[in-house]
Short mmCIF file of C-alpha atoms and ligand atoms in Angstrom, two decimals:
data_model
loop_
_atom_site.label_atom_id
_atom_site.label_comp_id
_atom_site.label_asym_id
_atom_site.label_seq_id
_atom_site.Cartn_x
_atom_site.Cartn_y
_atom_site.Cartn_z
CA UNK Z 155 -0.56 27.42 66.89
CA UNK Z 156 1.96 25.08 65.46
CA UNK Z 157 4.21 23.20 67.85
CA UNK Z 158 7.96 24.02 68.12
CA UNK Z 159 8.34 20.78 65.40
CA UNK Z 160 5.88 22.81 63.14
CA UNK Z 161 7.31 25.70 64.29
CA UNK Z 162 10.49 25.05 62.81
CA UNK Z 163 9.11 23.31 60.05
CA UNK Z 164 7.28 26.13 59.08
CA UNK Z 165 10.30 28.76 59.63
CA UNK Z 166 12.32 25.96 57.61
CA UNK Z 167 9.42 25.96 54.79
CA UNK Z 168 9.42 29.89 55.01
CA UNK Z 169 13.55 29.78 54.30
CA UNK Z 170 12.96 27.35 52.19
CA UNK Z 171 10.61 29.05 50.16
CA UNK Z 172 13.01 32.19 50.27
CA UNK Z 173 15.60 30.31 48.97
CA UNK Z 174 13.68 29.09 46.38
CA UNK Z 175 12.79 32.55 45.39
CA UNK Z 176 16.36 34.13 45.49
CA UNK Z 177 17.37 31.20 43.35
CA UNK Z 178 14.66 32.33 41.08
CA UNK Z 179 15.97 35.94 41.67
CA UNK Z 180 18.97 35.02 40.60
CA UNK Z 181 18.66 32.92 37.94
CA UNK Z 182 16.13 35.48 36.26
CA UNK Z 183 18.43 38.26 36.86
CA UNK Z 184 21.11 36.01 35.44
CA UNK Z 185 19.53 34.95 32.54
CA UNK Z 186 18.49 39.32 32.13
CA UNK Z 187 22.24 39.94 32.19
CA UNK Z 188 22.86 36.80 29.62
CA UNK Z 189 20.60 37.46 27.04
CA UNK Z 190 21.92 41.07 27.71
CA UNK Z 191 25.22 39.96 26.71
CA UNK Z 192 24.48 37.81 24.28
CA UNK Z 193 22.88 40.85 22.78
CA UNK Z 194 25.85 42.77 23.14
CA UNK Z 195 28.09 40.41 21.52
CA UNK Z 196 25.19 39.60 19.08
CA UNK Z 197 25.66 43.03 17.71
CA UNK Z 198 27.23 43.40 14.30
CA UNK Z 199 29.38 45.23 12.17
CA UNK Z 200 26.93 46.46 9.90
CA UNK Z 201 24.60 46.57 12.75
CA UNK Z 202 26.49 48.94 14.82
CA UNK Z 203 27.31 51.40 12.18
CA UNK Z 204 24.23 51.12 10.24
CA UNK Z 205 23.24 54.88 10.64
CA UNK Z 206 26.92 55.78 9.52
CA UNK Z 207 28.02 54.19 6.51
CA UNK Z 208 27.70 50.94 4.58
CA UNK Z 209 29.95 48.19 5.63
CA UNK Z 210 31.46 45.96 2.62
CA UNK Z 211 33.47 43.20 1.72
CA UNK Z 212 35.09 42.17 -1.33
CA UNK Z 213 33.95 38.52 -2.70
CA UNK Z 214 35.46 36.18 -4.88
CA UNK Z 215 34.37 34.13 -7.36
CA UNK Z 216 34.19 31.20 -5.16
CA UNK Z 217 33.09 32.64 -2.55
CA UNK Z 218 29.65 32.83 -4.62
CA UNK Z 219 29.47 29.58 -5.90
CA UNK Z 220 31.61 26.30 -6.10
CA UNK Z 221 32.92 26.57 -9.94
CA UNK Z 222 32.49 23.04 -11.61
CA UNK Z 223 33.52 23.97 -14.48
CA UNK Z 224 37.10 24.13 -16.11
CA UNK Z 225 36.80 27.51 -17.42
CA UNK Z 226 36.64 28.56 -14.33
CA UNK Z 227 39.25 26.99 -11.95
CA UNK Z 228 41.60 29.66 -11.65
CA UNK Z 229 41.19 33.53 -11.75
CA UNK Z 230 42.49 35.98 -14.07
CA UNK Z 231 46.09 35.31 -11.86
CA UNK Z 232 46.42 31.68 -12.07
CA UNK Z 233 45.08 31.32 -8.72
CA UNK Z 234 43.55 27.98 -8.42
CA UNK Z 235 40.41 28.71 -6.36
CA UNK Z 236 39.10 26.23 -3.60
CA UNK Z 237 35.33 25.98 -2.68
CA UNK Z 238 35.03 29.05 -0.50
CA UNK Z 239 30.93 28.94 -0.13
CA UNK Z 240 31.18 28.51 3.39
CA UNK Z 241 32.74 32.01 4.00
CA UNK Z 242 29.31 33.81 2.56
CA UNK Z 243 27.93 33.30 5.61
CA UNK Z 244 30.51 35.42 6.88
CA UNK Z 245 29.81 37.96 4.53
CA UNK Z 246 26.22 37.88 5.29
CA UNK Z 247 26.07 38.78 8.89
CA UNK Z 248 28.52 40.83 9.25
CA UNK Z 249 28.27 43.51 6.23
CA UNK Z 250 25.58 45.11 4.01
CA UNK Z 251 27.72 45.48 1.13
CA UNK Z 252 29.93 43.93 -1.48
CA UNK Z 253 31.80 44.33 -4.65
CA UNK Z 254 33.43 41.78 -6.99
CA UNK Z 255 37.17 40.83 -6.17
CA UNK Z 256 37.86 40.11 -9.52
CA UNK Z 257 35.02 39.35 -11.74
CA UNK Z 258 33.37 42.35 -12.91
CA UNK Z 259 37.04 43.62 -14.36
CA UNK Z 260 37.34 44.34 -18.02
CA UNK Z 261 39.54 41.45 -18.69
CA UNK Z 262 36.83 38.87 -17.23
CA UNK Z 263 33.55 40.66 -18.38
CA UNK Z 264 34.41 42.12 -22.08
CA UNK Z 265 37.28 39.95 -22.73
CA UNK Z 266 37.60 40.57 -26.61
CA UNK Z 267 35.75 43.59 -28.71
CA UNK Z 268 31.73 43.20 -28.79
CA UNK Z 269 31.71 39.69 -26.72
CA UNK Z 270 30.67 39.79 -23.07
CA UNK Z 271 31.11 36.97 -20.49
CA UNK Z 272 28.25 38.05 -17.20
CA UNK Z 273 28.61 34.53 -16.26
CA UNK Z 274 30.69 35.38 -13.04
CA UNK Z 275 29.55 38.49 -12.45
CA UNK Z 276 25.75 37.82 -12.75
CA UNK Z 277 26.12 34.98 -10.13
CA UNK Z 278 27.66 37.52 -7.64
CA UNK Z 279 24.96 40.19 -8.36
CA UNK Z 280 22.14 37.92 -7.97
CA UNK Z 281 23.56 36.12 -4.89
CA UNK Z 282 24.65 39.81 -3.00
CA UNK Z 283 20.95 40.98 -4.16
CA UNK Z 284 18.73 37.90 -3.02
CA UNK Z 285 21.18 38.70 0.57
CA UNK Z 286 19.68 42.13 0.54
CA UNK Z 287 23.21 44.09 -0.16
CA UNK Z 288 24.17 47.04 -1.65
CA UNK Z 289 26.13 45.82 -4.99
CA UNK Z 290 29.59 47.98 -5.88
CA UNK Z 291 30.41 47.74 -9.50
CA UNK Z 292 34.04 47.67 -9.56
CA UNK Z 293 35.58 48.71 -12.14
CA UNK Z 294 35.13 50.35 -15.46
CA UNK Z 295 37.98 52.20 -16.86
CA UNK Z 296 41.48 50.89 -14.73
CA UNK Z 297 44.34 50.34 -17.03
CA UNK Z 298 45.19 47.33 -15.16
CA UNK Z 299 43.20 43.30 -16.03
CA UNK Z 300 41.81 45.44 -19.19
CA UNK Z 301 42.16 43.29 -22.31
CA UNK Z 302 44.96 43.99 -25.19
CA UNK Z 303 42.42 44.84 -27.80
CA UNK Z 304 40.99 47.65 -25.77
CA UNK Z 305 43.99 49.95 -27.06
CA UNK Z 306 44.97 48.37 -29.86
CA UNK Z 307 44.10 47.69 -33.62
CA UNK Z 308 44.52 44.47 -35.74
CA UNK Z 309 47.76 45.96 -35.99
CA UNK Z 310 48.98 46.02 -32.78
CA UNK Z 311 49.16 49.81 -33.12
CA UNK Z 312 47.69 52.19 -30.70
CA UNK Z 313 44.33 53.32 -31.52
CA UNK Z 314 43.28 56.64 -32.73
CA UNK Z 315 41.40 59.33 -29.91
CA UNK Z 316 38.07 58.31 -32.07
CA UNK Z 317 38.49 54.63 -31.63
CA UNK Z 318 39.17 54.51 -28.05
CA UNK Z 319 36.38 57.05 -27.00
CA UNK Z 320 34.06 54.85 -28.89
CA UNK Z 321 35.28 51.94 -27.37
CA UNK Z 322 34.96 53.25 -23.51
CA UNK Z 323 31.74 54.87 -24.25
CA UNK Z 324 30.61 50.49 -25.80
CA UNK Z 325 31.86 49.31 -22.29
CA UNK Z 326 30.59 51.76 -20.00
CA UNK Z 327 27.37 51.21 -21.44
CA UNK Z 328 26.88 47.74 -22.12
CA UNK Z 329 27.90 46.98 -18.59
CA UNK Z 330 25.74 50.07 -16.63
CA UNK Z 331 22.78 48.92 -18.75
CA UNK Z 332 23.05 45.36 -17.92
CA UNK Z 333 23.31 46.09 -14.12
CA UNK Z 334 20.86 49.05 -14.33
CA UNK Z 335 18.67 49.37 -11.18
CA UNK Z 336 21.13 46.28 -9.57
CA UNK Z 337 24.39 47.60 -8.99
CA UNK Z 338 24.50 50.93 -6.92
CA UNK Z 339 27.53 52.37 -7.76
CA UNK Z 340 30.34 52.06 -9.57
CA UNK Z 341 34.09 52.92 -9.91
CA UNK Z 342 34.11 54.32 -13.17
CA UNK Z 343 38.00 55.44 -13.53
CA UNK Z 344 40.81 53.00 -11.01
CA UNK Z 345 44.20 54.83 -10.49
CA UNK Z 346 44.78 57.46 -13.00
CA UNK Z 347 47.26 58.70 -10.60
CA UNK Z 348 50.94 58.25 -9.48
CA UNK Z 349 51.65 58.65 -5.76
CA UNK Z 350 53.28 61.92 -6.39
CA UNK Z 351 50.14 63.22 -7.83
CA UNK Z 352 50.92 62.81 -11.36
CA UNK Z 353 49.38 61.37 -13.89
CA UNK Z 354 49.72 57.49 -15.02
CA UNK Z 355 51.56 56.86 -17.84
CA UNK Z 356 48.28 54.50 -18.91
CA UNK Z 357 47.14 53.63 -22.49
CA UNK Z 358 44.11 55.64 -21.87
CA UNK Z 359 46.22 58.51 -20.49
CA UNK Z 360 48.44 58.06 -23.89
CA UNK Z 361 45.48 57.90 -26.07
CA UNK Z 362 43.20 60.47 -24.85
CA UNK Z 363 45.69 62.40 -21.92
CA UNK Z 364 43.69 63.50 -19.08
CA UNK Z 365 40.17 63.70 -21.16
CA UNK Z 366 39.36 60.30 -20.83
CA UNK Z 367 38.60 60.65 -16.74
CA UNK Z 368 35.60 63.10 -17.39
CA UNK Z 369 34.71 61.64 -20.55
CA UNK Z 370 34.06 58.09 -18.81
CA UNK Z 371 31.85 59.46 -16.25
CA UNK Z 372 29.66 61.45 -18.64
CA UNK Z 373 29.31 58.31 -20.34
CA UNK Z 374 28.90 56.45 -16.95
CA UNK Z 375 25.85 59.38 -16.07
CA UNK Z 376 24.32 58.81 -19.93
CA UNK Z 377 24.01 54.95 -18.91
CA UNK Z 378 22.75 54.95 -15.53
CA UNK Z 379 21.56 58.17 -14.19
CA UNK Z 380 20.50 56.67 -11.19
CA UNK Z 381 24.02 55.07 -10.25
CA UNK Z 382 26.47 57.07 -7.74
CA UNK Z 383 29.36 57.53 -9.89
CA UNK Z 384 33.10 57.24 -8.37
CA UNK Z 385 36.99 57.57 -8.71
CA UNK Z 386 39.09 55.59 -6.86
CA UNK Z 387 42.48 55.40 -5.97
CA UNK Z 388 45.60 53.76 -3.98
CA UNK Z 389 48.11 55.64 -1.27
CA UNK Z 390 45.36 58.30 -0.79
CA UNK Z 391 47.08 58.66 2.06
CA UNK Z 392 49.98 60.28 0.75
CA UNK Z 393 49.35 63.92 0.84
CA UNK Z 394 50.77 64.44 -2.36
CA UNK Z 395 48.50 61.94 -3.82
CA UNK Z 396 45.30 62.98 -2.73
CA UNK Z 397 46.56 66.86 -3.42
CA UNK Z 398 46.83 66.00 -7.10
CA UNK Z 399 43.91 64.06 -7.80
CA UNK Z 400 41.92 67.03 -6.01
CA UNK Z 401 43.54 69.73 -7.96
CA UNK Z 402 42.41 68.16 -10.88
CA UNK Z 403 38.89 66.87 -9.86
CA UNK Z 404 38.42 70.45 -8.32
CA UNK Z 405 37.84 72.72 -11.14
CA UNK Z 406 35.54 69.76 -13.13
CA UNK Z 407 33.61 69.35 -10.24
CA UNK Z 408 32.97 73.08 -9.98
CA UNK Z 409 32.10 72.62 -13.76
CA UNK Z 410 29.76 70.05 -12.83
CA UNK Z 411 31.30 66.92 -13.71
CA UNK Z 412 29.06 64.11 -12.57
CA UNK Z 413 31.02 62.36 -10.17
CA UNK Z 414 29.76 61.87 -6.26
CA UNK Z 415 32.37 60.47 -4.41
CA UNK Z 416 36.24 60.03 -4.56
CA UNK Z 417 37.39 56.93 -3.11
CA UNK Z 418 40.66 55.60 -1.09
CA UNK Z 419 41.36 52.02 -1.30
CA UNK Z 420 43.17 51.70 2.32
CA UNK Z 421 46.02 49.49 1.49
CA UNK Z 422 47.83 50.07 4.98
CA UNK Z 423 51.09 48.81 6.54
CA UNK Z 424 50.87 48.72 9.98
CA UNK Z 425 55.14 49.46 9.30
CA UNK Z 426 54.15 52.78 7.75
CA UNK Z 427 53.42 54.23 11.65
CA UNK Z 428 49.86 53.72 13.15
CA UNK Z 429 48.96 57.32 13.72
CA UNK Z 430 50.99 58.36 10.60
CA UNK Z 431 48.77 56.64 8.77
CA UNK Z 432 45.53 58.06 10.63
CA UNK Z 433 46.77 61.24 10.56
CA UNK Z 434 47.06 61.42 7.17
CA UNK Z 435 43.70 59.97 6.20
CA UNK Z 436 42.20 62.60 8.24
CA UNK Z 437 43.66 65.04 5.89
CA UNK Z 438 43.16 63.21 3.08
CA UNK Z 439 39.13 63.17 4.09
CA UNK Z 440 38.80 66.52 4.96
CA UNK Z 441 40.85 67.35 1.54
CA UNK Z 442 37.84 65.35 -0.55
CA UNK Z 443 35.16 66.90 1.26
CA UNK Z 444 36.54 70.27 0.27
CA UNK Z 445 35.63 69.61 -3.21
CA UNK Z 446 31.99 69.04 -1.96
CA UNK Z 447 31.94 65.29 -2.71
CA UNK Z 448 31.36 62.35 -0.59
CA UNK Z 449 34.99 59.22 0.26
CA UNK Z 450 34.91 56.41 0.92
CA UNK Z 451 37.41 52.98 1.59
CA UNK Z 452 37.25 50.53 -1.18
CA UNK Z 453 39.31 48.34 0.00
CA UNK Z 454 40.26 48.52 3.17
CA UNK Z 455 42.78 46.25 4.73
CA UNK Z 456 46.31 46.36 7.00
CA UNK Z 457 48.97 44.22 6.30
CA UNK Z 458 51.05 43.75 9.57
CA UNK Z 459 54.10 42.02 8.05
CA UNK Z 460 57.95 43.41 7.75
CA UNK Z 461 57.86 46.02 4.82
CA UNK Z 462 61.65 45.34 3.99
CA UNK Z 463 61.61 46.75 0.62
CA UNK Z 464 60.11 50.00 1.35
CA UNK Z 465 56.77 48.93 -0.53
CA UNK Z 466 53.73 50.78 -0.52
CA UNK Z 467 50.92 51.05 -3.06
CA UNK Z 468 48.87 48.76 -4.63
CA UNK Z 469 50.47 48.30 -8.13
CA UNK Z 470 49.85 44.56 -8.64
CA UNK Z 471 53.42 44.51 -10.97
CA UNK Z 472 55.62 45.07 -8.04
CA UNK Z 473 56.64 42.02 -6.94
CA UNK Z 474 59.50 40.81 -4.27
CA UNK Z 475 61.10 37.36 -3.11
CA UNK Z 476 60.61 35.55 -0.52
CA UNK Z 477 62.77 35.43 2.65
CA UNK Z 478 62.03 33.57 5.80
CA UNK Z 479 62.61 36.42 7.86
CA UNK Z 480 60.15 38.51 6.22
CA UNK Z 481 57.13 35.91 7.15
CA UNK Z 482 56.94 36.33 11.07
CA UNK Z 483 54.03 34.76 11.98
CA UNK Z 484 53.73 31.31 10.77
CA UNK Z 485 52.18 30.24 13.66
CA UNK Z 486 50.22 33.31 14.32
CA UNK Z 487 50.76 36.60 15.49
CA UNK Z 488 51.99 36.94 19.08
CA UNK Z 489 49.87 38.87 22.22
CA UNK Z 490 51.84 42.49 22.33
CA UNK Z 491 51.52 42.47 18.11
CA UNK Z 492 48.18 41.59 18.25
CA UNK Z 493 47.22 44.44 20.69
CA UNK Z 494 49.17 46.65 18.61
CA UNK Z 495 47.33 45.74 15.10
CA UNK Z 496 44.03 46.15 17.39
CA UNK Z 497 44.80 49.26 18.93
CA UNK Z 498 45.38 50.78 15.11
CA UNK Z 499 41.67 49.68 14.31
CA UNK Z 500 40.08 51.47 16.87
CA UNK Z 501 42.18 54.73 16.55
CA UNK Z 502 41.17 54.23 13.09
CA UNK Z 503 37.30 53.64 13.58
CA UNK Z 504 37.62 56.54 16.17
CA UNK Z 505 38.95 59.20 13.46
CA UNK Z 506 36.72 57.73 10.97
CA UNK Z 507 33.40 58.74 13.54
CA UNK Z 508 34.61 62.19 13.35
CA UNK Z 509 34.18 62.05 9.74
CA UNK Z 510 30.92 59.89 9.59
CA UNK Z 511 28.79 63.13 7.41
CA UNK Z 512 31.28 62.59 4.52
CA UNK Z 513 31.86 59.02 4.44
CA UNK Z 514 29.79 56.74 1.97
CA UNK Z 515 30.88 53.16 2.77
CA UNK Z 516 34.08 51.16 4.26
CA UNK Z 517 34.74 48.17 2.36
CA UNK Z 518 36.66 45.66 3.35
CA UNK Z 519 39.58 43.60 0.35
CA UNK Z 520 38.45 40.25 1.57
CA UNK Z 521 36.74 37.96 3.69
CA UNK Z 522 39.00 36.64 5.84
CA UNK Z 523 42.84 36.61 6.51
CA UNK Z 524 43.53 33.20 5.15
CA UNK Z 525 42.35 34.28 1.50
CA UNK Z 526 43.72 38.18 1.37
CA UNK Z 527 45.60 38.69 -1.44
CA UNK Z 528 47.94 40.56 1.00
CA UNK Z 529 49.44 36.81 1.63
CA UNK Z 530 51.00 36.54 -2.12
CA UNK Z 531 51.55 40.34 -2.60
CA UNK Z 532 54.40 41.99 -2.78
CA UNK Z 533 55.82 38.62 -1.98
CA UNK Z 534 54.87 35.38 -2.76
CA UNK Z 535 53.45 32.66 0.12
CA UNK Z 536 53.46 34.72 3.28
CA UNK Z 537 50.78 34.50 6.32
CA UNK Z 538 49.10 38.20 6.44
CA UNK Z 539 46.77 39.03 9.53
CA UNK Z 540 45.27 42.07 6.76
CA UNK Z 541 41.46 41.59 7.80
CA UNK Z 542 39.12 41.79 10.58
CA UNK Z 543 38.20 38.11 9.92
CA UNK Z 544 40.10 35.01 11.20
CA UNK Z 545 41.08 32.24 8.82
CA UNK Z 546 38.36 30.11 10.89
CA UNK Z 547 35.86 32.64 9.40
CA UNK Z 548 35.71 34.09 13.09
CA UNK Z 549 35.04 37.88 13.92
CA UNK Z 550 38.58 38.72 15.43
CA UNK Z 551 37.75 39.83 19.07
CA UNK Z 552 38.63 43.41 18.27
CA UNK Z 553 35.48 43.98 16.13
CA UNK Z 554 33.60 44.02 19.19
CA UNK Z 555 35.75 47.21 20.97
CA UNK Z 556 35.10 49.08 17.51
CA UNK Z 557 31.19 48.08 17.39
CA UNK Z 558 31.39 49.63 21.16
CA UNK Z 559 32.87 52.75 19.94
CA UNK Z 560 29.30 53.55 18.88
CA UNK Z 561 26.85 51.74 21.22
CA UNK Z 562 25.50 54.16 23.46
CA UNK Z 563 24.63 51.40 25.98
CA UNK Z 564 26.51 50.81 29.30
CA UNK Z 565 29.54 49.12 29.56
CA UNK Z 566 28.77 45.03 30.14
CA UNK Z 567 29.47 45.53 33.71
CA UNK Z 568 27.32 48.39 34.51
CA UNK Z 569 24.74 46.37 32.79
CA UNK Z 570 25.66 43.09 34.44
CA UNK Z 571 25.85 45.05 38.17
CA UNK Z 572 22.30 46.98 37.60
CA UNK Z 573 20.58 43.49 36.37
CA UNK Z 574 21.77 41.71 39.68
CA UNK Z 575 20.31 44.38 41.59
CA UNK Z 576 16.96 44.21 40.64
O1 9MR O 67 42.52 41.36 -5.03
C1 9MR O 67 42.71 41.34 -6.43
C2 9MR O 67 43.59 40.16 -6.80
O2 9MR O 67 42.91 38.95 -6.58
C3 9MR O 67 44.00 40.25 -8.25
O3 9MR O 67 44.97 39.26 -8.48
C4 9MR O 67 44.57 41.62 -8.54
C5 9MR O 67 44.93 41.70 -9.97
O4 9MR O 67 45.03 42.98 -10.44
O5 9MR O 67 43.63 42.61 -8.21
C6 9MR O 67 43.35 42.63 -6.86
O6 9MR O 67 42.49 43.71 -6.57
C7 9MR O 67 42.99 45.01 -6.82
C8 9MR O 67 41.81 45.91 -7.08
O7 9MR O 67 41.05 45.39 -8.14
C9 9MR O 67 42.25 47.33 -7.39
N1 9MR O 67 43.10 47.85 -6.36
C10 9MR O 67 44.21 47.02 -5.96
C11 9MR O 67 43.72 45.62 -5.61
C12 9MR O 67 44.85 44.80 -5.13
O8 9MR O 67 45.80 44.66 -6.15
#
């Protein structure tokens, strides 16, 4: 028998020992609900919507490698890139797919009849493929960054029907065959349209009228038969857009034109009305899966700046000046904004779930905020808040409510109140 001393003692060694053990308890169950939140928060983008679509990014030539080299220093703009390396790390947690900002456009890649520059664009395929991404060829036919000679003679006179067909036919084939088996799929006509649903006034609309859309993609099927074959266009939104470029894909597609999906870029302006512009990409979704093709967003993005001159579109030639009171947030966007901007992403997310059968991939027009090209366009030198990225390469806190939109799991809290339980 121990003595009261021992006694005590041993009750004190018992408590003691109890202690020790709910300590234990607790710091077990609280590393369980940790690690359980750290998994939670681990979760990506690409992650979370793996089983419904691809999730891209667009990637600039810097991006992909620091360019040494004079040739390179500026873009097909005159932008004067930095090293932007760092942000491909970005790029390769968060997303599973990519496409070339700029260098895979006619004006970089074929930049005078029969001579072909890959340098750029063979650097950003190899990089995106060692990552283990899906590679987006963008873009074949656009009238816009293609080269003068394209649509012209020695002359300068407009080529003949013969010539050009020829010369689309060269393009489409040198670059498919180059990327064969590498590059997935590929925009094969940008923007044919007007927003009313007409067509653009283009050089290859001039030359050839509306021929030369389903002539490039039988020459896109003859190169790569294995590559999904697009179309792709701005202000899908608008229904009279999207109306016109499906009354005219319609009866080719019935014909069996070889196209599989009809892209939207997504150039949005938070301005425009957040559940305007949701609305109307519903309809504009369920208006390309009529035709019994697949959508997707090429190039997604929301600028959140004043819209003062009524712009919308992506036409790179409209340009506006610069006024002080049309760049709000300097400094950074302030709290009721920013719950505004992140309430439009996860309406957004939440009307693109409903339409996860018919949607390919949602890319992304950019890394990050600080190098959108939403900051120079329409106007010159403003600070945009366009992606989900931060300009300290940081997921903006609103990716995680969208990645919960689809995680069947509990809510942190259930998970954090059943863990301290056990
Ligand atoms: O983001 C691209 C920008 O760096 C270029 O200066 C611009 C030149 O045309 O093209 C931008 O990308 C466009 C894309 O290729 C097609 N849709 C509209 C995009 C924004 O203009």
């Amino acid at each position: 028998m121990p003595s009261d001393r021992e006694g005590g003692d041993f009750i004190h060694y018992i408590l003691f020992t109890l202690k020790i053990m709910n300590y234990r308890k607790i710091l077990i169950s609280s590393l369980f609900v940790n690690a359980s939140l750290l998994s939670v928060s681990a979760q990506t983008l690409k992650d979370a919507y793996r089983d419904y679509w691809y999730t891209g990014v667009s990637v600039n030539q810097w991006e992909v490698a620091a360019q040494q080299n004079a040739k390179n220093e500026h873009d097909v703009t005159g932008f004067v890139g930095a090293d932007q390396t760092a942000d491909w790390a970005v790029v390769e947690k968060n997303f599973n797919a990519v496409v070339a900002e700029n260098c895979m456009k006619a004006e970089v890649i074929h930049p005078q009849e029969g001579v072909y520059d890959f340098t750029l664009a063979d650097q950003f395929v190899e990089k995106s493929l060692a990552a283990g991404m899906r590679v987006h060829g963008h873009v074949l036919i656009w009238h816009s960054q293609c080269p003068y000679w394209f649509h012209h003679d020695a002359n300068g006179k407009l080529v003949s029907k013969e010539v050009l067909k020829k010369r689309m036919k060269e393009h489409i084939t040198t670059i498919m065959a180059h990327y064969k088996g590498r590059v997935s799929s590929w925009d094969v006509v940008n923007e044919a349209f007007e927003d009313d649903g007409s067509f653009r006034n283009s050089l290859f609309y001039q030359i050839l009228g509306e021929d030369f859309i389903p002539l490039a993609f039988q020459y896109a099927r003859e190169a790569d038969p294995t590559a999904e074959l697009y179309y792709n266009d701005f202000s899908m939104n608008k229904p009279a857009k999207v109306d016109g470029v499906c009354k005219f894909f319609r009866p080719l597609i019935d014909k069996g034109l070889p196209i599989d999906a009809i892209g939207m870029q997504g150039h949005m302006i938070l301005e425009d009305g957040a559940q305007e512009i949701i609305s109307q990409y519903d309809y504009s979704i369920k208006a390309i899966a009529s035709l019994g093709v697949k959508t997707f967003f090429s190039e997604l993005d929301l600028s959140v700046l004043p819209n003062p001159y009524g712009f919308s579109g992506a036409n790179v030639s409209d340009r506006f000046a610069y006024r002080p009171e049309v760049d709000p947030y300097k400094d950074g966007v302030p709290a009721d904004k920013q719950a505004e901007i992140d309430q439009f992403w996860v309406d957004f997310y939440k009307m693109l779930i409903t339409h996860k059968e018919d949607i390919i991939r949602l890319n992304y027009w950019c890394v990050n905020d600080g190098n959108s090209w939403k900051n120079d366009f329409p106007i010159r030198g403003r600070h945009d808040y366009a992606t989900l990225v931060d300009r300290n390469n940081q997921m903006k806190p609103v990716v995680q409510r969208i990645i919960e939109l689809v995680q069947p799991q509990r809510s942190k809290q259930e998970k954090a109140k059943k863990a301290k339980k056990k």
